[in-house]
Amino acid sequence: MKTIFTIAALAGLVLAVSAYGARKGSPGTSAQEQADLYQIDGIEKTWHRAASLKNLDLFMSNWAPNATATIGGKTVTGKAAIRALFAKAGPFQRQNHWISDTPAYKIRATVNGNKGTLYFECHYIDVDTGKVAAVVGADQQVQRLNGRWLITNLAASTVTLKP
């Protein structure tokens, strides 16, 4: 009986210490870092909403002025060049009736002060056929500039869907 009481007391102590540590927050999970990760995640949401609506202005709101984008081995620099590149991309073509989606489990974001990373996959679904029209992986560096998180560098390529 004494052993059970000792184990229960130790378990209670461990639980109390754990609860205190969780309440205080551990490294990498401060309230500011959580807010930053939420804002970085918003880049993905804006990207896919813009692609589904074929809204290049909304899409470009994610980009820093001197950002770079590398797609298919071609690198462009600056918002005007990035806009011109994406204006020719399948998701923004009027004849393509695509919606853009990202599986939540394929989104990864990090934050380190005013810089971070963001990775997601774009699954473009043809509304007319219900089939996947294109799949692209977007690996990005992001930065807080003037209070907003923006893409500073993108490397994108096609990915293979696996079961």
XYZ file of C-alpha atoms in Angstrom:
163
model
C 0.000 0.000 0.000
C 2.861 2.333 0.838
C 4.384 1.701 -2.627
C 1.118 2.615 -4.378
C 0.866 5.813 -2.326
C 4.477 6.760 -3.182
C 3.928 6.125 -6.909
C 0.707 8.160 -6.846
C 2.461 11.040 -5.043
C 5.343 11.024 -7.538
C 2.917 10.922 -10.463
C 1.049 13.896 -9.002
C 4.301 15.808 -8.564
C 5.364 15.063 -12.169
C 1.936 16.179 -13.399
C 2.102 19.424 -11.424
C 5.614 20.243 -12.667
C 4.606 19.396 -16.254
C 1.535 21.605 -16.037
C 3.625 24.499 -14.732
C 6.159 24.072 -17.556
C 3.406 23.931 -20.178
C 1.753 27.041 -18.771
C 5.045 28.933 -18.833
C 5.783 27.812 -22.391
C 8.807 25.973 -23.641
C 11.413 27.189 -26.127
C 9.960 27.466 -29.615
C 6.382 27.891 -28.483
C 6.172 31.437 -27.161
C 3.013 33.397 -27.825
C 4.905 35.563 -30.356
C 6.239 32.511 -32.202
C 2.756 30.996 -32.330
C 1.380 34.274 -33.719
C 4.183 34.386 -36.296
C 3.543 30.784 -37.379
C -0.150 31.589 -37.754
C 0.681 34.553 -39.992
C 3.182 32.507 -42.018
C 0.492 29.844 -42.487
C -1.735 32.617 -43.851
C 0.621 32.884 -46.839
C -0.436 29.386 -47.913
C -4.112 30.225 -47.496
C -3.783 33.433 -49.531
C -1.765 31.599 -52.220
C -4.408 28.929 -52.746
C -7.354 31.296 -52.547
C -5.696 33.547 -55.137
C -4.900 30.621 -57.435
C -8.452 29.260 -57.181
C -9.885 32.713 -57.963
C -7.212 33.471 -60.627
C -6.506 36.688 -58.730
C -2.903 37.722 -59.442
C -3.183 40.885 -57.324
C -4.109 38.830 -54.259
C -1.398 36.291 -55.115
C 1.264 39.000 -55.353
C 0.321 40.388 -51.939
C 2.360 37.482 -50.489
C 5.649 38.616 -52.047
C 8.472 40.867 -50.839
C 9.554 43.557 -53.338
C 12.918 41.934 -54.195
C 11.824 38.310 -53.838
C 13.170 35.561 -56.073
C 11.317 32.601 -57.527
C 12.863 29.525 -59.094
C 10.542 27.298 -61.085
C 11.657 24.672 -63.567
C 15.274 25.775 -63.220
C 14.468 29.383 -64.164
C 14.999 32.101 -61.550
C 13.341 35.507 -61.670
C 13.769 38.441 -59.284
C 11.326 41.145 -58.236
C 7.549 41.315 -58.027
C 7.054 42.326 -61.675
C 9.052 39.337 -62.951
C 7.345 36.947 -60.515
C 3.934 38.245 -61.567
C 4.799 37.751 -65.255
C 5.983 34.203 -64.531
C 2.833 33.205 -62.653
C 0.535 34.962 -65.133
C 1.601 32.221 -67.579
C 1.190 29.380 -65.058
C -1.648 26.864 -65.393
C -3.589 27.890 -62.273
C -3.994 31.448 -63.579
C -5.113 30.501 -67.100
C -8.783 31.375 -67.661
C -9.429 28.204 -69.681
C -8.355 26.032 -66.727
C -11.180 25.475 -64.269
C -8.933 24.499 -61.390
C -9.248 24.871 -57.671
C -6.158 24.840 -55.519
C -5.813 22.791 -52.367
C -3.139 21.803 -49.871
C -3.328 18.765 -47.620
C -2.865 20.196 -44.124
C -0.418 17.473 -43.131
C 1.946 18.611 -45.913
C 2.342 22.157 -44.566
C 5.524 22.865 -42.609
C 6.540 26.232 -41.202
C 9.365 27.457 -39.002
C 10.137 30.808 -37.435
C 13.382 32.241 -36.105
C 12.996 35.888 -35.143
C 12.011 37.840 -38.268
C 12.790 34.998 -40.678
C 11.206 31.654 -41.320
C 10.436 28.910 -43.800
C 7.254 27.578 -45.339
C 6.671 24.430 -47.373
C 3.402 23.216 -48.849
C 2.106 21.324 -51.824
C -0.371 22.757 -54.292
C -2.845 20.192 -55.574
C -4.679 21.732 -58.513
C -7.963 19.932 -59.149
C -9.788 20.276 -62.472
C -13.375 21.094 -61.507
C -14.740 19.785 -64.838
C -13.193 16.321 -64.515
C -12.601 16.049 -60.753
C -9.026 14.902 -61.476
C -5.713 16.256 -60.265
C -4.393 18.552 -63.009
C -1.055 19.442 -61.408
C 0.862 19.013 -58.179
C 3.618 21.408 -57.162
C 5.815 21.598 -54.079
C 6.592 25.140 -52.920
C 9.596 25.585 -50.622
C 9.880 29.162 -49.394
C 11.906 31.467 -47.247
C 9.768 34.101 -45.564
C 10.539 37.258 -43.651
C 8.681 39.798 -41.547
C 8.949 43.115 -43.403
C 7.160 46.195 -42.087
C 5.103 44.000 -39.784
C 3.964 41.487 -42.483
C 5.272 38.043 -43.306
C 6.186 37.843 -47.000
C 7.865 35.377 -49.339
C 11.481 36.353 -50.042
C 12.540 33.241 -51.946
C 10.639 30.398 -53.608
C 11.891 27.158 -55.097
C 9.069 25.156 -56.684
C 8.918 21.912 -58.611
C 6.513 19.150 -59.462
C 6.111 16.371 -56.924
C 4.891 12.809 -57.215
C 1.786 11.860 -55.271
C 2.202 8.632 -53.348
C -0.430 6.625 -51.498
